[in-house]
Short mmCIF file of C-alpha atoms in Angstrom, two decimals:
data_model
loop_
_atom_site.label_atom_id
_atom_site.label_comp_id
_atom_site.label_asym_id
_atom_site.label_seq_id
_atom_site.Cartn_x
_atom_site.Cartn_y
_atom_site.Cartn_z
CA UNK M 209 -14.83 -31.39 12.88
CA UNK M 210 -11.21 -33.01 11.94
CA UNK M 211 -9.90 -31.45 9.14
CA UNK M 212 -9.98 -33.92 6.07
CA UNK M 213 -6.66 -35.44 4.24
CA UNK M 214 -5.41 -34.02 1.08
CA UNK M 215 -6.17 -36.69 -0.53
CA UNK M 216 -9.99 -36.58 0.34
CA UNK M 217 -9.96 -33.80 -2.03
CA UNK M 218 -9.65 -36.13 -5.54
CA UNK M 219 -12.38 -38.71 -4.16
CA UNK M 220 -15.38 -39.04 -5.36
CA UNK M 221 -15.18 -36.61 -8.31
CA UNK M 222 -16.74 -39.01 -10.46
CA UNK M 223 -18.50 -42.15 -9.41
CA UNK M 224 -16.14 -44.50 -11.54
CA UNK M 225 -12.98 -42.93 -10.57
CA UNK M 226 -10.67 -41.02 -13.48
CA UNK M 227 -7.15 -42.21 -14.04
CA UNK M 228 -6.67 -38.62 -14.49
CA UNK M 229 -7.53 -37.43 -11.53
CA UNK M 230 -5.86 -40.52 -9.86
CA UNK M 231 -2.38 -39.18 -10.98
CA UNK M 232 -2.75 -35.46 -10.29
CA UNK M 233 -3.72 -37.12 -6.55
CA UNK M 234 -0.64 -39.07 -6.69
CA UNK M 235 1.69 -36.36 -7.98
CA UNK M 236 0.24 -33.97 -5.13
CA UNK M 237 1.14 -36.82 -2.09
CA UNK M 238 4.64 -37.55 -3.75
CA UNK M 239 4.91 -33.81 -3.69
CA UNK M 240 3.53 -33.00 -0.21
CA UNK M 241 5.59 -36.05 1.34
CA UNK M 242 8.69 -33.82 -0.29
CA UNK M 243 8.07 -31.54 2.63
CA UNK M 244 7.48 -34.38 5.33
CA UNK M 245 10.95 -36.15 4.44
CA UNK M 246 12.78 -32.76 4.94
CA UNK M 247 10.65 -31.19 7.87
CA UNK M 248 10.13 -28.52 5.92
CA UNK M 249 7.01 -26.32 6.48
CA UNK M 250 4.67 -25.08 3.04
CA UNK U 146 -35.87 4.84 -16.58
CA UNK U 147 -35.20 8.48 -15.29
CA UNK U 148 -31.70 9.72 -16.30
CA UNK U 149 -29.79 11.19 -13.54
CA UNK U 150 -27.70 14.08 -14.13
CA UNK U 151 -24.21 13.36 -12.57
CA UNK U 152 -23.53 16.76 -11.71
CA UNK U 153 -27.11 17.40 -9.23
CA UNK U 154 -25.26 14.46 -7.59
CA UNK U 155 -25.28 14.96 -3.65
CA UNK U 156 -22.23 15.71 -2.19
CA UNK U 157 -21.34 13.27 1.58
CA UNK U 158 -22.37 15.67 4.70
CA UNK U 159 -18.77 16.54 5.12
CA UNK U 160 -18.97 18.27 2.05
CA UNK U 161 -15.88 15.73 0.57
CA UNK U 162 -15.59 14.44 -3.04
CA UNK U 163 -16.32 11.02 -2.84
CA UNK U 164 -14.58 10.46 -6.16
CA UNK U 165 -11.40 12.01 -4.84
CA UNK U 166 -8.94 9.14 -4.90
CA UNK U 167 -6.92 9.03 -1.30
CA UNK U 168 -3.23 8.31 -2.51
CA UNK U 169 -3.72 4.56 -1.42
CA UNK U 170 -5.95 2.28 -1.94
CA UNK U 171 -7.57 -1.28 -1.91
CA UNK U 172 -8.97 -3.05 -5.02
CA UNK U 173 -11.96 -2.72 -3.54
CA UNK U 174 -12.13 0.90 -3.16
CA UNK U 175 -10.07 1.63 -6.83
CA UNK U 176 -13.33 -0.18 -8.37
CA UNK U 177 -15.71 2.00 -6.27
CA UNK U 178 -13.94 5.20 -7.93
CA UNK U 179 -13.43 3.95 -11.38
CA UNK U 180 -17.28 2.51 -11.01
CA UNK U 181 -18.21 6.49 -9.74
CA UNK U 182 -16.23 7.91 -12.66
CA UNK U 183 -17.91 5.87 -15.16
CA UNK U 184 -21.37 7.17 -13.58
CA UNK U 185 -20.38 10.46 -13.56
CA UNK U 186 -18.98 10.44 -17.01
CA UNK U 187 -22.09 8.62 -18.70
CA UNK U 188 -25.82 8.70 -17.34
CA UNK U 189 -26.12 6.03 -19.42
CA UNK U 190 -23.81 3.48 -17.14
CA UNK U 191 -26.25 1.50 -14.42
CA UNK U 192 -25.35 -0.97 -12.16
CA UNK U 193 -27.66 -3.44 -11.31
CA UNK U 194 -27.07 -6.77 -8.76
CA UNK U 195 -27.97 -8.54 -5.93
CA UNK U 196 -27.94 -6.15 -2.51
CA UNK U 197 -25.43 -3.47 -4.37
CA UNK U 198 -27.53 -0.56 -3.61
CA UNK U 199 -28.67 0.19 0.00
CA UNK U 200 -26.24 -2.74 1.32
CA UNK U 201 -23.26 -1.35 -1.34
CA UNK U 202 -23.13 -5.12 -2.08
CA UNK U 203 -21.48 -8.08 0.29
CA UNK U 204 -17.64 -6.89 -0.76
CA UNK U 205 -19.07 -2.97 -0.38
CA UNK U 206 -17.72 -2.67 -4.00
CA UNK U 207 -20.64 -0.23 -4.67
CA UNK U 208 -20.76 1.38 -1.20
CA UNK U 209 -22.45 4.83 -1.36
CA UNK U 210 -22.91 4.88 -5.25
CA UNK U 211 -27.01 4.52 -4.77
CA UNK U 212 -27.06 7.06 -2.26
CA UNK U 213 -25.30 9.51 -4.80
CA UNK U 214 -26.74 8.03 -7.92
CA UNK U 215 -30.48 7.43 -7.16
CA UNK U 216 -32.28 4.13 -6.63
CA UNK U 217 -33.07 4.64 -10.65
CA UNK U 218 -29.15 4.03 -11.72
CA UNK U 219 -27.77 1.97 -8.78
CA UNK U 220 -30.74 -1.25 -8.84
CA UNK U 221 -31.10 -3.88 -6.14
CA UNK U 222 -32.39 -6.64 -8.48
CA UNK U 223 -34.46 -10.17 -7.25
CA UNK U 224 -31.76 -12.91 -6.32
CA UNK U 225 -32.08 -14.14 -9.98
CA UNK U 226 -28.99 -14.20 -12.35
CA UNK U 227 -30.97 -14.85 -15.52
CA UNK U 228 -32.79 -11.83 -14.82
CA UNK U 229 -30.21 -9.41 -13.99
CA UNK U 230 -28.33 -10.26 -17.42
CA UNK U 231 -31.82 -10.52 -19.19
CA UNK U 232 -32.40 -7.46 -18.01
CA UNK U 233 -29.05 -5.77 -18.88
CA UNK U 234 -29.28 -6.72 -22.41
CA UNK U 235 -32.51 -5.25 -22.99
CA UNK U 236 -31.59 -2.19 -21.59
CA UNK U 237 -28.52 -2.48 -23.67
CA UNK U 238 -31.00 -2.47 -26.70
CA UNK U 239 -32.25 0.93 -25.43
CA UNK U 240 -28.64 2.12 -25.17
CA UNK U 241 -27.84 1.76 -21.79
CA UNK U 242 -24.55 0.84 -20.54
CA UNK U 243 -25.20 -1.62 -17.83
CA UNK U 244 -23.02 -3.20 -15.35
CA UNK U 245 -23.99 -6.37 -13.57
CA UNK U 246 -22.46 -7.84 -10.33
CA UNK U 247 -22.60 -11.59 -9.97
CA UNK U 248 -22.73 -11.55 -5.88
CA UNK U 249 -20.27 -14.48 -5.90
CA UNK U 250 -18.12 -16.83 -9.23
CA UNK U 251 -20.58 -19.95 -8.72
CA UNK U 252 -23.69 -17.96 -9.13
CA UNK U 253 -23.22 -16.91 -12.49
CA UNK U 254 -24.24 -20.52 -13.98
CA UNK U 255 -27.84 -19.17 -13.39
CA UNK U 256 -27.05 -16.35 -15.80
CA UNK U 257 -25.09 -18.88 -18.36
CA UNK U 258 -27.61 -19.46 -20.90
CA UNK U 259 -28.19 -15.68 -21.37
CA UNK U 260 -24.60 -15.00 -21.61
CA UNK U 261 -23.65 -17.64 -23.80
CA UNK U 262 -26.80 -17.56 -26.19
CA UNK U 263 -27.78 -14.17 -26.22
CA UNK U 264 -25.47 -11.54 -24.69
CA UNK U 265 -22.39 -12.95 -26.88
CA UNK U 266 -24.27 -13.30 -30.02
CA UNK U 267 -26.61 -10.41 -30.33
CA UNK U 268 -24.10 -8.47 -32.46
CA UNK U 269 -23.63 -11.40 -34.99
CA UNK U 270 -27.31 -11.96 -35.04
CA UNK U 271 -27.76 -8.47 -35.79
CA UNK U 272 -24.83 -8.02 -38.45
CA UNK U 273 -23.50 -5.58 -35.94
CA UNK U 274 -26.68 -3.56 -35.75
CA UNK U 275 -27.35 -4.31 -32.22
CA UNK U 276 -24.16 -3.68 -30.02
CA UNK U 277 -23.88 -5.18 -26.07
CA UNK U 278 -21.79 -3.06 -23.77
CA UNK U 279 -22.87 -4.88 -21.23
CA UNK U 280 -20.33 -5.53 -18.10
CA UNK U 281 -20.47 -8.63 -15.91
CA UNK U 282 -18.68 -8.21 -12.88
CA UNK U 283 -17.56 -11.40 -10.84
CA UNK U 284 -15.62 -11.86 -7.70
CA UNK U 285 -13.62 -15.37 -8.47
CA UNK U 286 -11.21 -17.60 -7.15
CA UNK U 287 -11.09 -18.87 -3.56
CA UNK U 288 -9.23 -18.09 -0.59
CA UNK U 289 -11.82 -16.25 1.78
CA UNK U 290 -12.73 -19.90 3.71
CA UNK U 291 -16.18 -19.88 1.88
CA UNK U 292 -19.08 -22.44 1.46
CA UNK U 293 -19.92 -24.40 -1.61
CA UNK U 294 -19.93 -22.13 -5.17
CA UNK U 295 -18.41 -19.21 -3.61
CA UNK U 296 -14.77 -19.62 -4.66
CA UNK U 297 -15.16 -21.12 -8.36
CA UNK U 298 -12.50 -19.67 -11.18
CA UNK U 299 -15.07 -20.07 -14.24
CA UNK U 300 -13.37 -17.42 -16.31
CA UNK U 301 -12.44 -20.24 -18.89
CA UNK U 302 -16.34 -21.33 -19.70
CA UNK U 303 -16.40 -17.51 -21.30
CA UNK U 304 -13.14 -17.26 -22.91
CA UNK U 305 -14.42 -20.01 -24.61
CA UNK U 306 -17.43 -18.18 -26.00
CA UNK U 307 -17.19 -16.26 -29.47
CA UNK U 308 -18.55 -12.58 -28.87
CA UNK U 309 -17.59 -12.07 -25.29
CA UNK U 310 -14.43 -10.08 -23.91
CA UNK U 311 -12.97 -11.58 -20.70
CA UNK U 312 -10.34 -9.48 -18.45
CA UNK U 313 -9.41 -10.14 -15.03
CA UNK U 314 -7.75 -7.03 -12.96
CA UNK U 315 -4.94 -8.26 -9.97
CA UNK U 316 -4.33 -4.73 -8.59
CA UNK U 317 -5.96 -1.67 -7.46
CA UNK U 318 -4.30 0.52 -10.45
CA UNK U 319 -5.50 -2.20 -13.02
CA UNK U 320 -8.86 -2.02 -10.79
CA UNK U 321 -9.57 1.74 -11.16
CA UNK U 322 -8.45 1.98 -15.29
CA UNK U 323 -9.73 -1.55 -16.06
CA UNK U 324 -13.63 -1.40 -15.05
CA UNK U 325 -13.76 2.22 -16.86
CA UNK U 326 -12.20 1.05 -20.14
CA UNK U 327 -14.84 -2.18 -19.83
CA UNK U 328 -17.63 0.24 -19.64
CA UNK U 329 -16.55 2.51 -21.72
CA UNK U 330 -16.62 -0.53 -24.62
CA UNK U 331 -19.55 -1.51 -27.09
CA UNK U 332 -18.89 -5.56 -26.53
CA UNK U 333 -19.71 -7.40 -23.36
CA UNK U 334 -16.94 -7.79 -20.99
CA UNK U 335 -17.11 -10.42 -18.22
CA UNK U 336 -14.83 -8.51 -15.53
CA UNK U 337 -13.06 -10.92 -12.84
CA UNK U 338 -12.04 -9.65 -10.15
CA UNK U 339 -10.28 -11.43 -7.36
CA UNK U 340 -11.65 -11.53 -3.89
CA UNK U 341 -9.05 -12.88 -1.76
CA UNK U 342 -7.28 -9.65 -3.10
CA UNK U 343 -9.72 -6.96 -2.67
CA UNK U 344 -7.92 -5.25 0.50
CA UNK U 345 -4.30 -5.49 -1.38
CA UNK U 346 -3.91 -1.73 -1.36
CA UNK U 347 -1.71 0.53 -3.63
CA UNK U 348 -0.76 4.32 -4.93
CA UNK U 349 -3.26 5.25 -7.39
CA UNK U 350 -2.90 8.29 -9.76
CA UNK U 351 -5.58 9.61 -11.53
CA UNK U 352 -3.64 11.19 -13.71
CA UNK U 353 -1.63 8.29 -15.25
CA UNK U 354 -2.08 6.90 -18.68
CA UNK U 355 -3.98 3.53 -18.39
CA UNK U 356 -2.58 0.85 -20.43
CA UNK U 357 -4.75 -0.73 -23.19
CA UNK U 358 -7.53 -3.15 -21.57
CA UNK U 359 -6.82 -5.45 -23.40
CA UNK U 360 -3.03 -6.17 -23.15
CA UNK U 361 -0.98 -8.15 -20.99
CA UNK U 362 1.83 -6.65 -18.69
CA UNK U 363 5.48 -7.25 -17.79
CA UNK U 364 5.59 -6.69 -14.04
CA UNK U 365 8.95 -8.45 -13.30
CA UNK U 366 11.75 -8.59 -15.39
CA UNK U 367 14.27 -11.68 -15.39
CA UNK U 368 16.12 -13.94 -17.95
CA UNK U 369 16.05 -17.36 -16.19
CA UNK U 370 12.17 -18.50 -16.71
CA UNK U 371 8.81 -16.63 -17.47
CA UNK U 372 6.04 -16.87 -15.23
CA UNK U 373 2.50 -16.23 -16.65
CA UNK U 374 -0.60 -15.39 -14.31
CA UNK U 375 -3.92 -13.44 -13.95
CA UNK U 376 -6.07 -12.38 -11.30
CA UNK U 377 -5.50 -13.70 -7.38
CA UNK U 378 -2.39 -15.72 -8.59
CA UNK U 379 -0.18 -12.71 -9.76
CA UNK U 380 1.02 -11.88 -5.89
CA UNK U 381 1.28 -15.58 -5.18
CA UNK U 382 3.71 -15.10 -8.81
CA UNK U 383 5.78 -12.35 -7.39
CA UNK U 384 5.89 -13.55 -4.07
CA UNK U 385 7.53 -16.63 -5.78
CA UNK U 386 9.91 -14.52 -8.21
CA UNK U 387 10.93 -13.04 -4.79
CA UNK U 388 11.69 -15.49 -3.01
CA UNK U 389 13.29 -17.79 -6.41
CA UNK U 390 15.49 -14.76 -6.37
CA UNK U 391 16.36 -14.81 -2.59
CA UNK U 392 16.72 -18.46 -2.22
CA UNK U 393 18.08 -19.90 -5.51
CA UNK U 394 19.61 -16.62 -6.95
CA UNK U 395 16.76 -17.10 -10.13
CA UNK U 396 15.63 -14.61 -12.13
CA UNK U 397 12.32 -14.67 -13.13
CA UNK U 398 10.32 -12.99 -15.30
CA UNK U 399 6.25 -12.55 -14.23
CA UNK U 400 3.88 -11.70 -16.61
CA UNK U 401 0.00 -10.28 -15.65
CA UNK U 402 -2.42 -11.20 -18.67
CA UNK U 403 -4.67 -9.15 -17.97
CA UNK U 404 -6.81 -10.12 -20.88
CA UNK U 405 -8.17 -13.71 -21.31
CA UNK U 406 -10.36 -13.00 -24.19
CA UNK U 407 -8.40 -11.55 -26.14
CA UNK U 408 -5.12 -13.07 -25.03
CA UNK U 409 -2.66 -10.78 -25.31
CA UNK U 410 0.41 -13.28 -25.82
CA UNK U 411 2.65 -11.34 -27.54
CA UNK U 412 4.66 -10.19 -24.60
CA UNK U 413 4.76 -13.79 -23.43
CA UNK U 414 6.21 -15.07 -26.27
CA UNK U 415 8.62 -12.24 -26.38
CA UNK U 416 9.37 -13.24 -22.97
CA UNK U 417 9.65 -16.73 -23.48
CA UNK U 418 11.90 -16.62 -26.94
CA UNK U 419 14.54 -14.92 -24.18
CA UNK U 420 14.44 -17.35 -21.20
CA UNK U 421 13.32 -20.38 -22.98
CA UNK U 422 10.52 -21.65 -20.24
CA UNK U 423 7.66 -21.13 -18.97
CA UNK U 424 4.80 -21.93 -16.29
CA UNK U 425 1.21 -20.78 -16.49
CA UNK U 426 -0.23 -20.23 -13.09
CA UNK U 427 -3.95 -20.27 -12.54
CA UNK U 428 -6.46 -21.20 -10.02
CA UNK U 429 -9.29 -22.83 -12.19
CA UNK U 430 -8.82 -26.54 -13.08
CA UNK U 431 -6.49 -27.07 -15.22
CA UNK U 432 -8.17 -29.56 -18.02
CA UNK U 433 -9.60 -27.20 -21.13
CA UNK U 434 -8.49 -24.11 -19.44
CA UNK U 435 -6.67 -20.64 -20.08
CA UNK U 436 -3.28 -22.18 -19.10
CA UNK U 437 -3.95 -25.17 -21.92
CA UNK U 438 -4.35 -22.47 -24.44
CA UNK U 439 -1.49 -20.41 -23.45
CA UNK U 440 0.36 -23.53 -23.63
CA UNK U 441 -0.49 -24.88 -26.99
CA UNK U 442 -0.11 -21.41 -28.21
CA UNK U 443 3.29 -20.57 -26.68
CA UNK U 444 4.52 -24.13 -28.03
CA UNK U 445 3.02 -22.95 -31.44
CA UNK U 446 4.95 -20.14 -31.97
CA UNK U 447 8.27 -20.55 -29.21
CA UNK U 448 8.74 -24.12 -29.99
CA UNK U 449 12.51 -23.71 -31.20
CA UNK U 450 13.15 -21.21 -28.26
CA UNK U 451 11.54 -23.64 -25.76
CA UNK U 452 14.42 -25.99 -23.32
CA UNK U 453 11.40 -27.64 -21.65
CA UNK U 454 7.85 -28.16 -22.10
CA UNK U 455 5.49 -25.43 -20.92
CA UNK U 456 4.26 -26.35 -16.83
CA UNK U 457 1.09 -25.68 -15.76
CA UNK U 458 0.58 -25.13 -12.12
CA UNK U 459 -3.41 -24.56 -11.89
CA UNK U 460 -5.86 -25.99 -9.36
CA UNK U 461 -6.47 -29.74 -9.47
CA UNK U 462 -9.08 -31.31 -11.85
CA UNK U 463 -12.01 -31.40 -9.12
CA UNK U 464 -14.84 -29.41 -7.82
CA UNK U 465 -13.22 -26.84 -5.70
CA UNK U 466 -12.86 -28.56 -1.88
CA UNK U 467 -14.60 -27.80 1.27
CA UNK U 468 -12.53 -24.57 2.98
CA UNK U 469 -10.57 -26.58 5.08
CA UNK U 470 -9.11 -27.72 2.10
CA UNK U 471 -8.72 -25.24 0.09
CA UNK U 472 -5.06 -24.01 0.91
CA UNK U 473 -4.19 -27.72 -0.54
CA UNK U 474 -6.23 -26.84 -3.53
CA UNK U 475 -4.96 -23.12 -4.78
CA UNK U 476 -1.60 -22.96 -5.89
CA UNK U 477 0.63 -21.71 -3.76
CA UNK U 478 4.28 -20.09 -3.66
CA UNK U 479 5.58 -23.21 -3.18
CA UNK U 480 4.17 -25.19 -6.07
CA UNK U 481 4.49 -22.64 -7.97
CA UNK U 482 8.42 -22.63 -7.34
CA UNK U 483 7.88 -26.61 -7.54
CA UNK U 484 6.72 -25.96 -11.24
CA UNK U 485 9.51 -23.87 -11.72
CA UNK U 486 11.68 -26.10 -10.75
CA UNK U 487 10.04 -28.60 -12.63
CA UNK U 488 10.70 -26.46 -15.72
CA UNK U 489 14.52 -25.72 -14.86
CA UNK U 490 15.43 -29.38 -14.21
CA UNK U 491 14.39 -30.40 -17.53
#
């Protein structure tokens, strides 16, 4: 089984969507792409 | 219930003390011995849970104590969380001291409505006539690659509730002194403990002078940010202070809690009034949560001492992710550092 995106993680949490947990998603990518943009490792 | 005299208590074939400490050892194994010494202390202490007793229970956190104890204080209860706590408070009533072990976090919700409306408010109801020492033990957090509701962090649901004590041990030292001091008190004490850590070993020695349960600890000193954590997250904390310290030349200052119920934020604000920021780390969710309070509390009474507003680093706002997931989810060193930096860039 593929291992799911990060993002997969905020989906579906409620079945109208939360602008809450929209940002904390976005925040997260905008900090995970930090480490793609330097090749850095987590 | 027969009472079991702790001294007839049989000895292992090899004629060792089982509650001789070796000089190191896991969390696992410090809550074993501090479990044993409560037994052997009290014949009034009983544990009771699901598969503790023959099995010594899925983490082996009770491994040998029913062969020692007797089938009469070490219980293997029905897989029914309502009933073990049920159970526990009415033996409380007859002036036991039981200790109950929630198998895994996400299987206490069973057990919720006799927490919430009867173990924490028996002594109110009563005008104190009817005391609860009553210990819940729960594994919590995540990080062991486990299935749905076995890696929840629901320690804020009981902070939350008047009547109830909430502590959550990160080390085996804390382990060992921690579970005998929650015993050894007349109000219920919910007792995390956190399973991704159980094999973290250290020295243990008996002979020390715990610290109170319920107070908070400096483990780290520094001057250029506090850092304050609980539970699994307090060697993710110091990893991070580490490395800050390694990489950046920061000093930081890392603070165990300890206590959630009771918060014990004195410490923290003494902490805070000196470096001026601060970043609660937890696993649970961070909406409504431990780190909120310490935050709205710390602003409270540090607000002129503050140079930036308190960061939370906690996990996200969702039900906690299938495994593959979850090293996305849980806060690691590297968000934690992210939320220190977050704080220092202010």
């Amino acid at each position: 089984m593929p291992v799911p995106s990060a993002d997969r993680m905020f989906s579906e949490v409620y079945a109208n969507g939360s602008s809450a947990v929209s940002a904390q998603r976005d925040e997260f990518l905008t900090y995970l792409s930090q480490f793609e943009q330097t090749g850095g490792e987590r | 219930m027969t009472e079991v005299d702790a001294r007839s208590r049989p000895r292992p074939a090899d004629g060792s003390d089982p509650g001789q400490a070796p000089s190191r050892v896991t969390i696992g194994k410090a809550l074993n011995l501090g479990l044993r010494a409560a037994m052997e202390r009290d014949p009034k202490v009983i544990l009771m849970g699901e598969d503790i007793g023959r099995l010594g229970g899925v983490f082996r956190i009770t491994d040998g104590l029913q062969k020692d104890f007797g089938e009469q204080r070490v219980l293997d209860t029905p897989l029914a969380e309502s009933g073990i706590v049920g159970a526990a408070i009415g033996l409380a009533i007859r002036g036991y001291r039981p200790v109950c072990e929630i198998q895994f976090d996400g299987f206490i919700f069973p057990a919720f409505d006799q927490i919430v409306s009867q173990l924490a408010k028996l002594n109110y109801r009563s005008q104190g006539r009817i005391r609860m020492p009553v210990v819940i033990r729960v594994p919590f957090g995540g990080g062991i690659g486990a299935v749905e509701h076995h890696s929840e962090s629901p320690e804020s649901y009981f902070a939350h509730t008047a009547g109830l004590k909430v502590v959550a041990c990160s080390n085996p030292v804390d382990a060992y002194w921690m579970i005998q001091q929650a015993i050894e008190s007349d109000e219920p004490v919910l007792f995390f403990e956190p399973k991704r850590r159980y094999h973290e070993k250290a020295e243990l020695d008996l002979t020390a002078t715990p610290v109170p349960l319920h107070s908070s600890r400096v483990l780290r000193r520094g001057g250029t940010a506090t850092i304050a954590c609980y539970g699994p997250m307090v060697k993710t904390c110091l990893e991070a202070a580490e490395s800050a310290a390694e990489q950046e030349g920061h000093d930081l200052e890392v603070i165990d809690l300890r206590t959630l119920s009771p918060l014990d934020l004195e410490p923290v604000h003494e902490s805070v009034r000196r470096t001026g920021r601060l970043v609660v780390a937890s696993e649970a969710p961070g909406e409504s949560s431990i780190a909120s309070e310490i935050a709205a509390r710390v602003q409270q009474e540090c607000f002129y001492s503050l140079e930036a507003p308190v960061v939370r680093v906690t996990g996200f706002d969702t039900p906690y992710p299938p495994s593959k997931l979850e090293e996305e989810y849980l806060p690691d060193l590297d968000r934690v550092l992210h939320a220190v930096e977050q704080s220092l860039g202010w």
